[in-house]
Amino acid sequence: MGFRCGIVGLPNVGKSSLFNALVQSEAAVSANYAFSTVEPNLGRIAVPDDRLAQIAVLAKSPRITPTQLDFVDIAGLVQGASRGEGLGNRFLAHIREVDAIAHVLRCFESRDVDRAGSVDPIADAETVETELMLADLESLARRLEPLVKKARGGDKDAIAMRDMVERATAVLEAGRPARDLEIEKDEEKLFQQMQLLSAKPMLYVCNVDEDAAASGNAHAAEVARWSAGKGAPSVIVSAAIEAEIARLDDEDERRGFLEALGLEDMGLGRVARAGYDLLGLITFFTTGPVETRAWTIERGTRAQDAAGRIHSDFARGFIAAETVAFADYVECGGEVGAREAARMRREGRDYIVRDGDVILFRFNV
C-alpha cells in the first residue's frame, strides 16, 4: 500500500471530477451545487512508475504489481464546518482517517459554479485551514480538563499529554496549524495520539482550465508562491483534461493526447509524486521470473524492516539484502549483468534502503 490521501476543498472546486478522473471511474457524482458528495467515495489505484516495466522486461517477469494509493473524495467543507455547518462534522471525521490531504483549489473561471465572488484560491485555502484549526482547538479543549485532573495526581502519562495539548493549543491560538508545532523525535507518538486535523501533511492541487493544463495560470502561480512559503507542495491539474484522458482506453491515444497538450504525464503521477515527497516515502523493487513488484516504505527504513514489508518471515530470518540501484540494473541489462559488473552489493540489516533499489532478500526461517 502507498498512502491514503483525502481530497478536500470548498464545494464545487472540482474535487469529485478530479477523483473520477484519477480513479478512471464515475463513482463520484459531479454537479455544480454543494454537497453532491455526501458519503466519502473511495478509490484504490495503481501508482504509476515507469521503472516497473523496465525492470520487468529485463527480468522477464510475466506479472507487474505496482504499489497502491487510496483516494478518499471528501465532500466540500464550508465556513462554519467546525461548528457543524453544512455537513461539516461528518467530513471532519473522515479527514482524521487519511495520511495526507490533497486540497483542491479553484484556479479557473466559470459561470456555472454555484458560489459568488471572484476566483481567490488563497482565501479558499485559508478558509478550509481555519475550519480544521478551529475543530482542533475544540478537540483539545475537551481533552484538557480531564488531563489536568489526572496530572494533579502525579500521572506521568497525563502530565506529558497535558503539556503536549497546551503546546498545541498555543500554536493554534496563534493562528498556525498544528503541523507547525516543533516536537522532538521521542514526542512523535504522543503528538499523533491527538489526531489533529491541521497536523495532516497538506499538498495543494490547482485545478485549472484546459488552456492552462500544461503551464498553469496566474492563480496557480500565486498558489505556488504562497504554498512554498508554508513549506507545502503544489501541483497543477486540469480535472476536465484528466476526465477526457480517463475515457480513452488505448494507451497510445492517451500518450498522444498528453503530448498534444504539452503534458508529460497525467495528474495522478504528479499528485502521487508530490504526496510521496510530502510524506517522506520511497519505492523499492523486487523482481524475478514470476513477478516484478513495487513496495512503498518511509525514507530512512532499514533493510530488515523493508524485508518485513514483504513478509514477517523475511525480517525474522533476515540474512542479507542483495541490492542494486535501478540505474545500474538497467545499464547492466539485469541482475546477471549487475553481478558481473560488481554493481550488486550485499547489504546487512542496518542498510538504509534508497529509492529505486532493486533488492533480493536472503533469509532463513
mmCIF file of C-alpha atoms in Angstrom:
data_model
loop_
_atom_site.group_PDB
_atom_site.id
_atom_site.type_symbol
_atom_site.label_atom_id
_atom_site.label_comp_id
_atom_site.label_asym_id
_atom_site.label_seq_id
_atom_site.Cartn_x
_atom_site.Cartn_y
_atom_site.Cartn_z
ATOM 1 C CA MET A 1 0.000 0.000 0.000
ATOM 2 C CA GLY A 2 1.179 3.506 -0.805
ATOM 3 C CA PHE A 3 -0.738 6.036 1.254
ATOM 4 C CA ARG A 4 -4.296 7.217 1.895
ATOM 5 C CA CYS A 5 -4.944 10.684 0.501
ATOM 6 C CA GLY A 6 -8.086 12.691 1.272
ATOM 7 C CA ILE A 7 -9.317 15.096 -1.409
ATOM 8 C CA VAL A 8 -10.825 18.179 0.246
ATOM 9 C CA GLY A 9 -11.797 21.729 -0.654
ATOM 10 C CA LEU A 10 -14.711 24.114 -0.754
ATOM 11 C CA PRO A 11 -17.802 22.974 -2.690
ATOM 12 C CA ASN A 12 -17.584 22.845 -6.485
ATOM 13 C CA VAL A 13 -13.842 23.320 -6.896
ATOM 14 C CA GLY A 14 -13.639 20.110 -8.948
ATOM 15 C CA LYS A 15 -12.917 17.526 -6.237
ATOM 16 C CA SER A 16 -15.304 14.855 -7.490
ATOM 17 C CA SER A 17 -14.416 15.492 -11.133
ATOM 18 C CA LEU A 18 -10.751 15.065 -10.254
ATOM 19 C CA PHE A 19 -11.500 11.945 -8.207
ATOM 20 C CA ASN A 20 -13.435 10.416 -11.107
ATOM 21 C CA ALA A 21 -10.564 11.056 -13.471
ATOM 22 C CA LEU A 22 -7.883 9.808 -11.108
ATOM 23 C CA VAL A 23 -9.611 6.508 -10.407
ATOM 24 C CA GLN A 24 -10.891 6.337 -14.010
ATOM 25 C CA SER A 25 -14.454 5.796 -12.879
ATOM 26 C CA GLU A 26 -17.748 7.582 -12.467
ATOM 27 C CA ALA A 27 -18.048 6.522 -8.842
ATOM 28 C CA ALA A 28 -18.491 10.075 -7.608
ATOM 29 C CA VAL A 29 -21.328 12.376 -8.619
ATOM 30 C CA SER A 30 -20.159 15.616 -10.238
ATOM 31 C CA ALA A 31 -22.555 18.526 -10.037
ATOM 32 C CA ASN A 32 -22.319 22.297 -9.743
ATOM 33 C CA TYR A 33 -24.022 22.557 -6.395
ATOM 34 C CA ALA A 34 -22.868 21.999 -2.836
ATOM 35 C CA PHE A 35 -22.727 18.552 -1.220
ATOM 36 C CA SER A 36 -23.039 16.463 -4.394
ATOM 37 C CA THR A 37 -20.700 14.139 -2.494
ATOM 38 C CA VAL A 38 -22.466 13.014 0.680
ATOM 39 C CA GLU A 39 -20.559 9.884 1.677
ATOM 40 C CA PRO A 40 -16.803 9.768 1.069
ATOM 41 C CA ASN A 41 -16.063 7.976 -2.208
ATOM 42 C CA LEU A 42 -13.154 5.575 -2.030
ATOM 43 C CA GLY A 43 -10.824 4.604 -4.858
ATOM 44 C CA ARG A 44 -7.712 2.444 -4.868
ATOM 45 C CA ILE A 45 -5.412 2.958 -7.812
ATOM 46 C CA ALA A 46 -2.036 1.804 -9.027
ATOM 47 C CA VAL A 47 0.725 4.377 -8.581
ATOM 48 C CA PRO A 48 2.337 4.992 -11.990
ATOM 49 C CA ASP A 49 6.045 4.189 -12.101
ATOM 50 C CA ASP A 50 7.809 3.687 -15.441
ATOM 51 C CA ARG A 51 10.672 1.874 -13.711
ATOM 52 C CA LEU A 52 8.497 -1.184 -13.064
ATOM 53 C CA ALA A 53 8.064 -2.033 -16.741
ATOM 54 C CA GLN A 54 11.770 -1.595 -17.458
ATOM 55 C CA ILE A 55 12.739 -3.952 -14.642
ATOM 56 C CA ALA A 56 10.095 -6.493 -15.673
ATOM 57 C CA VAL A 57 11.371 -6.632 -19.259
ATOM 58 C CA LEU A 58 14.936 -7.313 -18.130
ATOM 59 C CA ALA A 59 13.836 -9.894 -15.541
ATOM 60 C CA LYS A 60 11.350 -11.468 -17.964
ATOM 61 C CA SER A 61 8.594 -11.141 -15.375
ATOM 62 C CA PRO A 62 5.120 -12.008 -16.693
ATOM 63 C CA ARG A 63 3.399 -10.044 -13.939
ATOM 64 C CA ILE A 64 3.825 -6.468 -12.728
ATOM 65 C CA THR A 65 2.401 -5.328 -9.378
ATOM 66 C CA PRO A 66 2.608 -1.588 -8.660
ATOM 67 C CA THR A 67 2.175 -0.065 -5.249
ATOM 68 C CA GLN A 68 -1.280 1.250 -4.371
ATOM 69 C CA LEU A 69 -2.692 4.653 -3.485
ATOM 70 C CA ASP A 70 -6.075 5.206 -1.824
ATOM 71 C CA PHE A 71 -8.024 8.353 -2.706
ATOM 72 C CA VAL A 72 -10.881 9.469 -0.468
ATOM 73 C CA ASP A 73 -13.215 12.036 -2.025
ATOM 74 C CA ILE A 74 -14.469 14.020 0.975
ATOM 75 C CA ALA A 75 -17.431 16.367 0.477
ATOM 76 C CA GLY A 76 -16.891 20.110 0.311
ATOM 77 C CA LEU A 77 -16.260 21.966 3.547
ATOM 78 C CA VAL A 78 -17.861 25.330 4.165
ATOM 79 C CA GLN A 79 -17.150 28.180 6.532
ATOM 80 C CA GLY A 80 -18.516 27.110 9.912
ATOM 81 C CA ALA A 81 -17.861 23.401 9.329
ATOM 82 C CA SER A 82 -16.080 23.200 12.694
ATOM 83 C CA ARG A 83 -19.403 24.204 14.295
ATOM 84 C CA GLY A 84 -21.351 21.670 12.239
ATOM 85 C CA GLU A 85 -22.366 23.989 9.385
ATOM 86 C CA GLY A 86 -23.231 22.237 6.136
ATOM 87 C CA LEU A 87 -22.160 18.631 6.559
ATOM 88 C CA GLY A 88 -19.030 19.635 8.419
ATOM 89 C CA ASN A 89 -18.792 17.327 11.429
ATOM 90 C CA ARG A 90 -19.125 14.133 9.425
ATOM 91 C CA PHE A 91 -16.465 15.122 6.936
ATOM 92 C CA LEU A 92 -14.049 16.431 9.518
ATOM 93 C CA ALA A 93 -14.164 12.922 10.991
ATOM 94 C CA HIS A 94 -13.273 11.406 7.606
ATOM 95 C CA ILE A 95 -10.197 13.639 7.375
ATOM 96 C CA ARG A 96 -8.823 12.072 10.567
ATOM 97 C CA GLU A 97 -8.539 8.747 8.741
ATOM 98 C CA VAL A 98 -6.176 9.855 5.938
ATOM 99 C CA ASP A 99 -2.375 10.143 5.845
ATOM 100 C CA ALA A 100 -2.273 13.337 3.791
ATOM 101 C CA ILE A 101 -4.663 15.948 2.418
ATOM 102 C CA ALA A 102 -4.847 16.971 -1.224
ATOM 103 C CA HIS A 103 -6.520 20.370 -1.021
ATOM 104 C CA VAL A 104 -8.134 21.169 -4.377
ATOM 105 C CA LEU A 105 -8.289 24.874 -5.155
ATOM 106 C CA ARG A 106 -10.368 26.546 -7.833
ATOM 107 C CA CYS A 107 -7.958 28.244 -10.223
ATOM 108 C CA PHE A 108 -10.381 28.614 -13.136
ATOM 109 C CA GLU A 109 -13.159 30.993 -14.138
ATOM 110 C CA SER A 110 -16.666 29.543 -14.509
ATOM 111 C CA ARG A 111 -20.181 30.949 -14.607
ATOM 112 C CA ASP A 112 -21.582 27.523 -13.796
ATOM 113 C CA VAL A 113 -20.182 27.302 -10.267
ATOM 114 C CA ASP A 114 -22.742 27.995 -7.557
ATOM 115 C CA ARG A 115 -20.535 30.242 -5.425
ATOM 116 C CA ALA A 116 -20.430 34.007 -5.535
ATOM 117 C CA GLY A 117 -17.295 36.065 -5.807
ATOM 118 C CA SER A 118 -14.160 36.163 -7.919
ATOM 119 C CA VAL A 119 -11.588 33.383 -8.055
ATOM 120 C CA ASP A 120 -9.395 33.581 -4.930
ATOM 121 C CA PRO A 121 -7.644 30.254 -4.235
ATOM 122 C CA ILE A 122 -5.586 31.633 -1.337
ATOM 123 C CA ALA A 123 -8.691 32.815 0.505
ATOM 124 C CA ASP A 124 -10.340 29.447 -0.193
ATOM 125 C CA ALA A 125 -7.316 27.615 1.196
ATOM 126 C CA GLU A 126 -7.274 29.748 4.325
ATOM 127 C CA THR A 127 -10.996 29.169 4.875
ATOM 128 C CA VAL A 128 -10.572 25.401 4.936
ATOM 129 C CA GLU A 129 -7.391 25.579 7.025
ATOM 130 C CA THR A 130 -9.162 27.795 9.556
ATOM 131 C CA GLU A 131 -12.010 25.302 9.915
ATOM 132 C CA LEU A 132 -9.553 22.476 10.561
ATOM 133 C CA MET A 133 -7.749 24.577 13.169
ATOM 134 C CA LEU A 134 -10.990 25.550 14.919
ATOM 135 C CA ALA A 135 -12.034 21.900 15.051
ATOM 136 C CA ASP A 136 -8.649 21.062 16.579
ATOM 137 C CA LEU A 137 -8.998 23.762 19.231
ATOM 138 C CA GLU A 138 -12.389 22.393 20.217
ATOM 139 C CA SER A 139 -10.971 18.861 20.399
ATOM 140 C CA LEU A 140 -8.041 19.961 22.571
ATOM 141 C CA ALA A 141 -10.300 21.941 24.910
ATOM 142 C CA ARG A 142 -12.348 18.800 25.583
ATOM 143 C CA ARG A 143 -9.165 16.839 26.315
ATOM 144 C CA LEU A 144 -7.511 19.328 28.641
ATOM 145 C CA GLU A 145 -9.725 19.313 31.768
ATOM 146 C CA PRO A 146 -9.557 15.551 32.492
ATOM 147 C CA LEU A 147 -5.817 15.592 31.766
ATOM 148 C CA VAL A 148 -5.272 18.406 34.281
ATOM 149 C CA LYS A 149 -7.097 16.406 36.963
ATOM 150 C CA LYS A 150 -5.013 13.282 36.324
ATOM 151 C CA ALA A 151 -1.813 15.320 36.199
ATOM 152 C CA ARG A 152 -2.517 16.700 39.674
ATOM 153 C CA GLY A 153 -2.486 13.121 40.916
ATOM 154 C CA GLY A 154 1.009 12.592 39.519
ATOM 155 C CA ASP A 155 0.044 10.507 36.478
ATOM 156 C CA LYS A 156 3.167 10.771 34.290
ATOM 157 C CA ASP A 157 1.363 9.937 31.040
ATOM 158 C CA ALA A 158 -1.291 12.546 31.790
ATOM 159 C CA ILE A 159 1.366 15.152 32.566
ATOM 160 C CA ALA A 160 3.115 14.513 29.246
ATOM 161 C CA MET A 161 -0.140 14.671 27.275
ATOM 162 C CA ARG A 162 -1.311 17.781 29.152
ATOM 163 C CA ASP A 163 1.900 19.563 28.227
ATOM 164 C CA MET A 164 1.553 18.482 24.593
ATOM 165 C CA VAL A 165 -2.068 19.661 24.461
ATOM 166 C CA GLU A 166 -1.136 23.035 25.937
ATOM 167 C CA ARG A 167 1.712 23.497 23.448
ATOM 168 C CA ALA A 168 -0.513 22.560 20.506
ATOM 169 C CA THR A 169 -3.245 24.895 21.764
ATOM 170 C CA ALA A 170 -0.798 27.799 21.923
ATOM 171 C CA VAL A 171 0.266 27.226 18.311
ATOM 172 C CA LEU A 172 -3.338 27.036 17.095
ATOM 173 C CA GLU A 173 -4.388 30.127 19.050
ATOM 174 C CA ALA A 174 -1.524 31.962 17.341
ATOM 175 C CA GLY A 175 -3.225 31.226 14.013
ATOM 176 C CA ARG A 176 -0.871 28.459 12.914
ATOM 177 C CA PRO A 177 -1.770 24.845 12.068
ATOM 178 C CA ALA A 178 -0.754 22.043 14.424
ATOM 179 C CA ARG A 179 1.800 20.759 11.887
ATOM 180 C CA ASP A 180 3.877 23.860 12.768
ATOM 181 C CA LEU A 181 4.376 22.619 16.344
ATOM 182 C CA GLU A 182 8.035 21.758 16.904
ATOM 183 C CA ILE A 183 8.358 18.341 18.529
ATOM 184 C CA GLU A 184 11.245 16.044 19.353
ATOM 185 C CA LYS A 185 11.627 12.594 17.810
ATOM 186 C CA ASP A 186 10.552 10.868 21.020
ATOM 187 C CA GLU A 187 7.386 13.015 21.146
ATOM 188 C CA GLU A 188 6.036 11.978 17.740
ATOM 189 C CA LYS A 189 3.904 9.098 19.035
ATOM 190 C CA LEU A 190 2.346 11.326 21.693
ATOM 191 C CA PHE A 191 1.661 14.048 19.137
ATOM 192 C CA GLN A 192 -0.019 11.596 16.772
ATOM 193 C CA GLN A 193 -2.328 10.386 19.557
ATOM 194 C CA MET A 194 -4.070 13.774 19.494
ATOM 195 C CA GLN A 195 -5.257 13.085 15.903
ATOM 196 C CA LEU A 196 -5.276 16.761 14.982
ATOM 197 C CA LEU A 197 -6.716 17.662 11.590
ATOM 198 C CA SER A 198 -4.362 20.568 10.936
ATOM 199 C CA ALA A 199 -1.389 18.296 11.670
ATOM 200 C CA LYS A 200 -2.043 16.339 8.475
ATOM 201 C CA PRO A 201 0.537 16.975 5.740
ATOM 202 C CA MET A 202 -1.074 19.146 3.059
ATOM 203 C CA LEU A 203 -0.481 19.469 -0.664
ATOM 204 C CA TYR A 204 -2.363 21.915 -2.853
ATOM 205 C CA VAL A 205 -3.887 20.886 -6.178
ATOM 206 C CA CYS A 206 -4.515 23.819 -8.501
ATOM 207 C CA ASN A 207 -7.469 22.894 -10.705
ATOM 208 C CA VAL A 208 -7.043 24.951 -13.867
ATOM 209 C CA ASP A 209 -8.970 25.119 -17.140
ATOM 210 C CA GLU A 210 -7.899 23.226 -20.249
ATOM 211 C CA ASP A 211 -5.843 26.073 -21.730
ATOM 212 C CA ALA A 212 -3.669 26.236 -18.603
ATOM 213 C CA ALA A 213 -3.180 22.474 -18.153
ATOM 214 C CA ALA A 214 0.464 22.472 -19.262
ATOM 215 C CA SER A 215 1.886 25.668 -17.789
ATOM 216 C CA GLY A 216 -0.697 26.833 -15.264
ATOM 217 C CA ASN A 217 -2.019 30.378 -14.902
ATOM 218 C CA ALA A 218 -1.701 33.400 -12.664
ATOM 219 C CA HIS A 219 -3.857 31.820 -9.941
ATOM 220 C CA ALA A 220 -1.750 28.650 -9.903
ATOM 221 C CA ALA A 221 1.453 30.716 -9.788
ATOM 222 C CA GLU A 222 0.069 32.630 -6.807
ATOM 223 C CA VAL A 223 -0.708 29.356 -5.013
ATOM 224 C CA ALA A 224 2.794 28.029 -5.780
ATOM 225 C CA ARG A 225 4.421 31.090 -4.179
ATOM 226 C CA TRP A 226 2.079 31.010 -1.187
ATOM 227 C CA SER A 227 2.376 27.261 -0.540
ATOM 228 C CA ALA A 228 6.169 27.344 -0.911
ATOM 229 C CA GLY A 229 6.232 29.892 1.901
ATOM 230 C CA LYS A 230 4.368 27.365 4.037
ATOM 231 C CA GLY A 231 6.719 24.542 3.056
ATOM 232 C CA ALA A 232 3.931 22.718 1.211
ATOM 233 C CA PRO A 233 3.993 21.426 -2.383
ATOM 234 C CA SER A 234 1.516 22.398 -5.083
ATOM 235 C CA VAL A 235 0.679 20.696 -8.366
ATOM 236 C CA ILE A 236 -1.230 21.855 -11.434
ATOM 237 C CA VAL A 237 -4.041 19.650 -12.703
ATOM 238 C CA SER A 238 -6.940 20.200 -15.075
ATOM 239 C CA ALA A 239 -9.787 17.981 -13.903
ATOM 240 C CA ALA A 240 -11.529 18.493 -17.246
ATOM 241 C CA ILE A 241 -8.494 17.258 -19.180
ATOM 242 C CA GLU A 242 -7.956 14.363 -16.773
ATOM 243 C CA ALA A 243 -11.571 13.301 -17.289
ATOM 244 C CA GLU A 244 -11.140 13.300 -21.074
ATOM 245 C CA ILE A 245 -7.961 11.242 -20.886
ATOM 246 C CA ALA A 246 -9.552 8.780 -18.469
ATOM 247 C CA ARG A 247 -12.196 7.956 -21.082
ATOM 248 C CA LEU A 248 -9.543 6.793 -23.563
ATOM 249 C CA ASP A 249 -8.920 3.048 -23.392
ATOM 250 C CA ASP A 250 -5.899 2.926 -25.686
ATOM 251 C CA GLU A 251 -2.572 3.813 -24.062
ATOM 252 C CA ASP A 252 -1.188 5.221 -27.329
ATOM 253 C CA GLU A 253 -4.211 7.512 -27.618
ATOM 254 C CA ARG A 254 -3.636 8.752 -24.102
ATOM 255 C CA ARG A 255 0.027 9.408 -24.782
ATOM 256 C CA GLY A 256 -0.785 11.254 -27.994
ATOM 257 C CA PHE A 257 -3.413 13.362 -26.254
ATOM 258 C CA LEU A 258 -0.954 14.300 -23.495
ATOM 259 C CA GLU A 259 1.760 15.207 -25.990
ATOM 260 C CA ALA A 260 -0.642 17.397 -27.977
ATOM 261 C CA LEU A 261 -1.318 19.365 -24.793
ATOM 262 C CA GLY A 262 2.353 19.582 -23.846
ATOM 263 C CA LEU A 263 1.911 17.315 -20.821
ATOM 264 C CA GLU A 264 4.436 14.653 -19.818
ATOM 265 C CA ASP A 265 2.053 12.602 -17.679
ATOM 266 C CA MET A 266 -1.415 12.511 -16.153
ATOM 267 C CA GLY A 267 -2.297 14.365 -12.982
ATOM 268 C CA LEU A 268 -2.205 11.128 -10.988
ATOM 269 C CA GLY A 269 1.546 10.884 -11.466
ATOM 270 C CA ARG A 270 2.107 14.450 -10.302
ATOM 271 C CA VAL A 271 -0.192 14.076 -7.286
ATOM 272 C CA ALA A 272 1.391 10.744 -6.315
ATOM 273 C CA ARG A 273 4.948 12.092 -6.548
ATOM 274 C CA ALA A 274 4.047 15.181 -4.534
ATOM 275 C CA GLY A 275 2.335 13.009 -1.928
ATOM 276 C CA TYR A 276 5.320 10.672 -1.644
ATOM 277 C CA ASP A 277 7.671 13.605 -1.177
ATOM 278 C CA LEU A 278 5.321 15.166 1.359
ATOM 279 C CA LEU A 279 5.177 12.008 3.482
ATOM 280 C CA GLY A 280 8.823 11.078 3.013
ATOM 281 C CA LEU A 281 8.012 7.855 1.144
ATOM 282 C CA ILE A 282 10.201 5.977 -1.329
ATOM 283 C CA THR A 283 9.835 2.891 -3.550
ATOM 284 C CA PHE A 284 11.989 -0.202 -3.781
ATOM 285 C CA PHE A 285 11.519 -3.169 -6.120
ATOM 286 C CA THR A 286 11.654 -6.940 -6.033
ATOM 287 C CA THR A 287 11.836 -8.897 -9.264
ATOM 288 C CA GLY A 288 12.175 -12.374 -10.656
ATOM 289 C CA PRO A 289 10.768 -14.857 -13.195
ATOM 290 C CA VAL A 290 7.298 -14.705 -11.612
ATOM 291 C CA GLU A 291 6.696 -11.079 -10.689
ATOM 292 C CA THR A 292 8.173 -7.587 -10.572
ATOM 293 C CA ARG A 293 6.709 -5.597 -7.711
ATOM 294 C CA ALA A 294 6.968 -2.125 -6.189
ATOM 295 C CA TRP A 295 6.944 -1.582 -2.426
ATOM 296 C CA THR A 296 6.418 1.666 -0.532
ATOM 297 C CA ILE A 297 8.378 2.431 2.635
ATOM 298 C CA GLU A 298 9.344 5.506 4.612
ATOM 299 C CA ARG A 299 12.614 7.195 3.751
ATOM 300 C CA GLY A 300 15.269 6.027 6.211
ATOM 301 C CA THR A 301 13.912 2.460 6.529
ATOM 302 C CA ARG A 302 16.450 -0.274 7.383
ATOM 303 C CA ALA A 303 16.807 -3.273 5.065
ATOM 304 C CA GLN A 304 15.467 -5.697 7.671
ATOM 305 C CA ASP A 305 12.352 -3.566 8.185
ATOM 306 C CA ALA A 306 11.869 -3.256 4.420
ATOM 307 C CA ALA A 307 12.013 -7.049 4.218
ATOM 308 C CA GLY A 308 9.248 -7.147 6.811
ATOM 309 C CA ARG A 309 7.000 -5.158 4.477
ATOM 310 C CA ILE A 310 7.017 -8.201 2.190
ATOM 311 C CA HIS A 311 6.607 -10.848 4.884
ATOM 312 C CA SER A 312 7.363 -11.074 8.598
ATOM 313 C CA ASP A 313 9.452 -14.204 7.941
ATOM 314 C CA PHE A 314 11.761 -12.140 5.705
ATOM 315 C CA ALA A 315 12.520 -9.835 8.643
ATOM 316 C CA ARG A 316 12.676 -12.558 11.283
ATOM 317 C CA GLY A 317 15.126 -14.724 9.336
ATOM 318 C CA PHE A 318 16.968 -11.856 7.616
ATOM 319 C CA ILE A 319 20.450 -12.741 6.349
ATOM 320 C CA ALA A 320 21.262 -10.098 3.726
ATOM 321 C CA ALA A 321 19.821 -7.762 1.096
ATOM 322 C CA GLU A 322 21.443 -8.157 -2.308
ATOM 323 C CA THR A 323 20.927 -4.685 -3.692
ATOM 324 C CA VAL A 324 21.445 -2.874 -6.981
ATOM 325 C CA ALA A 325 20.379 0.659 -7.876
ATOM 326 C CA PHE A 326 17.717 0.919 -10.586
ATOM 327 C CA ALA A 327 20.010 2.837 -12.960
ATOM 328 C CA ASP A 328 22.729 0.200 -12.583
ATOM 329 C CA TYR A 329 20.206 -2.614 -13.045
ATOM 330 C CA VAL A 330 19.072 -1.140 -16.369
ATOM 331 C CA GLU A 331 22.566 -0.191 -17.543
ATOM 332 C CA CYS A 332 23.854 -3.712 -16.859
ATOM 333 C CA GLY A 333 20.902 -5.418 -18.519
ATOM 334 C CA GLY A 334 19.520 -7.002 -15.380
ATOM 335 C CA GLU A 335 20.676 -8.992 -12.363
ATOM 336 C CA VAL A 336 23.286 -11.167 -14.099
ATOM 337 C CA GLY A 337 24.974 -8.196 -15.714
ATOM 338 C CA ALA A 338 24.870 -6.234 -12.457
ATOM 339 C CA ARG A 339 26.605 -9.097 -10.632
ATOM 340 C CA GLU A 340 29.260 -9.421 -13.319
ATOM 341 C CA ALA A 341 29.912 -5.674 -13.197
ATOM 342 C CA ALA A 342 30.099 -5.773 -9.382
ATOM 343 C CA ARG A 343 27.178 -3.345 -9.181
ATOM 344 C CA MET A 344 25.116 -5.648 -6.921
ATOM 345 C CA ARG A 345 26.024 -5.196 -3.267
ATOM 346 C CA ARG A 346 25.432 -7.472 -0.288
ATOM 347 C CA GLU A 347 23.998 -5.267 2.455
ATOM 348 C CA GLY A 348 23.254 -6.033 6.104
ATOM 349 C CA ARG A 349 20.169 -5.482 8.221
ATOM 350 C CA ASP A 350 21.031 -1.852 9.032
ATOM 351 C CA TYR A 351 21.466 -0.756 5.425
ATOM 352 C CA ILE A 352 19.199 2.228 4.687
ATOM 353 C CA VAL A 353 17.155 1.416 1.591
ATOM 354 C CA ARG A 354 17.264 4.020 -1.181
ATOM 355 C CA ASP A 355 14.573 4.971 -3.658
ATOM 356 C CA GLY A 356 14.789 2.730 -6.722
ATOM 357 C CA ASP A 357 16.774 -0.064 -5.106
ATOM 358 C CA VAL A 358 16.151 -3.479 -6.678
ATOM 359 C CA ILE A 359 16.544 -5.954 -3.825
ATOM 360 C CA LEU A 360 16.808 -9.720 -3.440
ATOM 361 C CA PHE A 361 16.353 -10.606 0.234
ATOM 362 C CA ARG A 362 18.175 -13.613 1.614
ATOM 363 C CA PHE A 363 16.577 -15.121 4.725
ATOM 364 C CA ASN A 364 16.356 -18.353 6.675
ATOM 365 C CA VAL A 365 13.498 -19.319 8.990
#
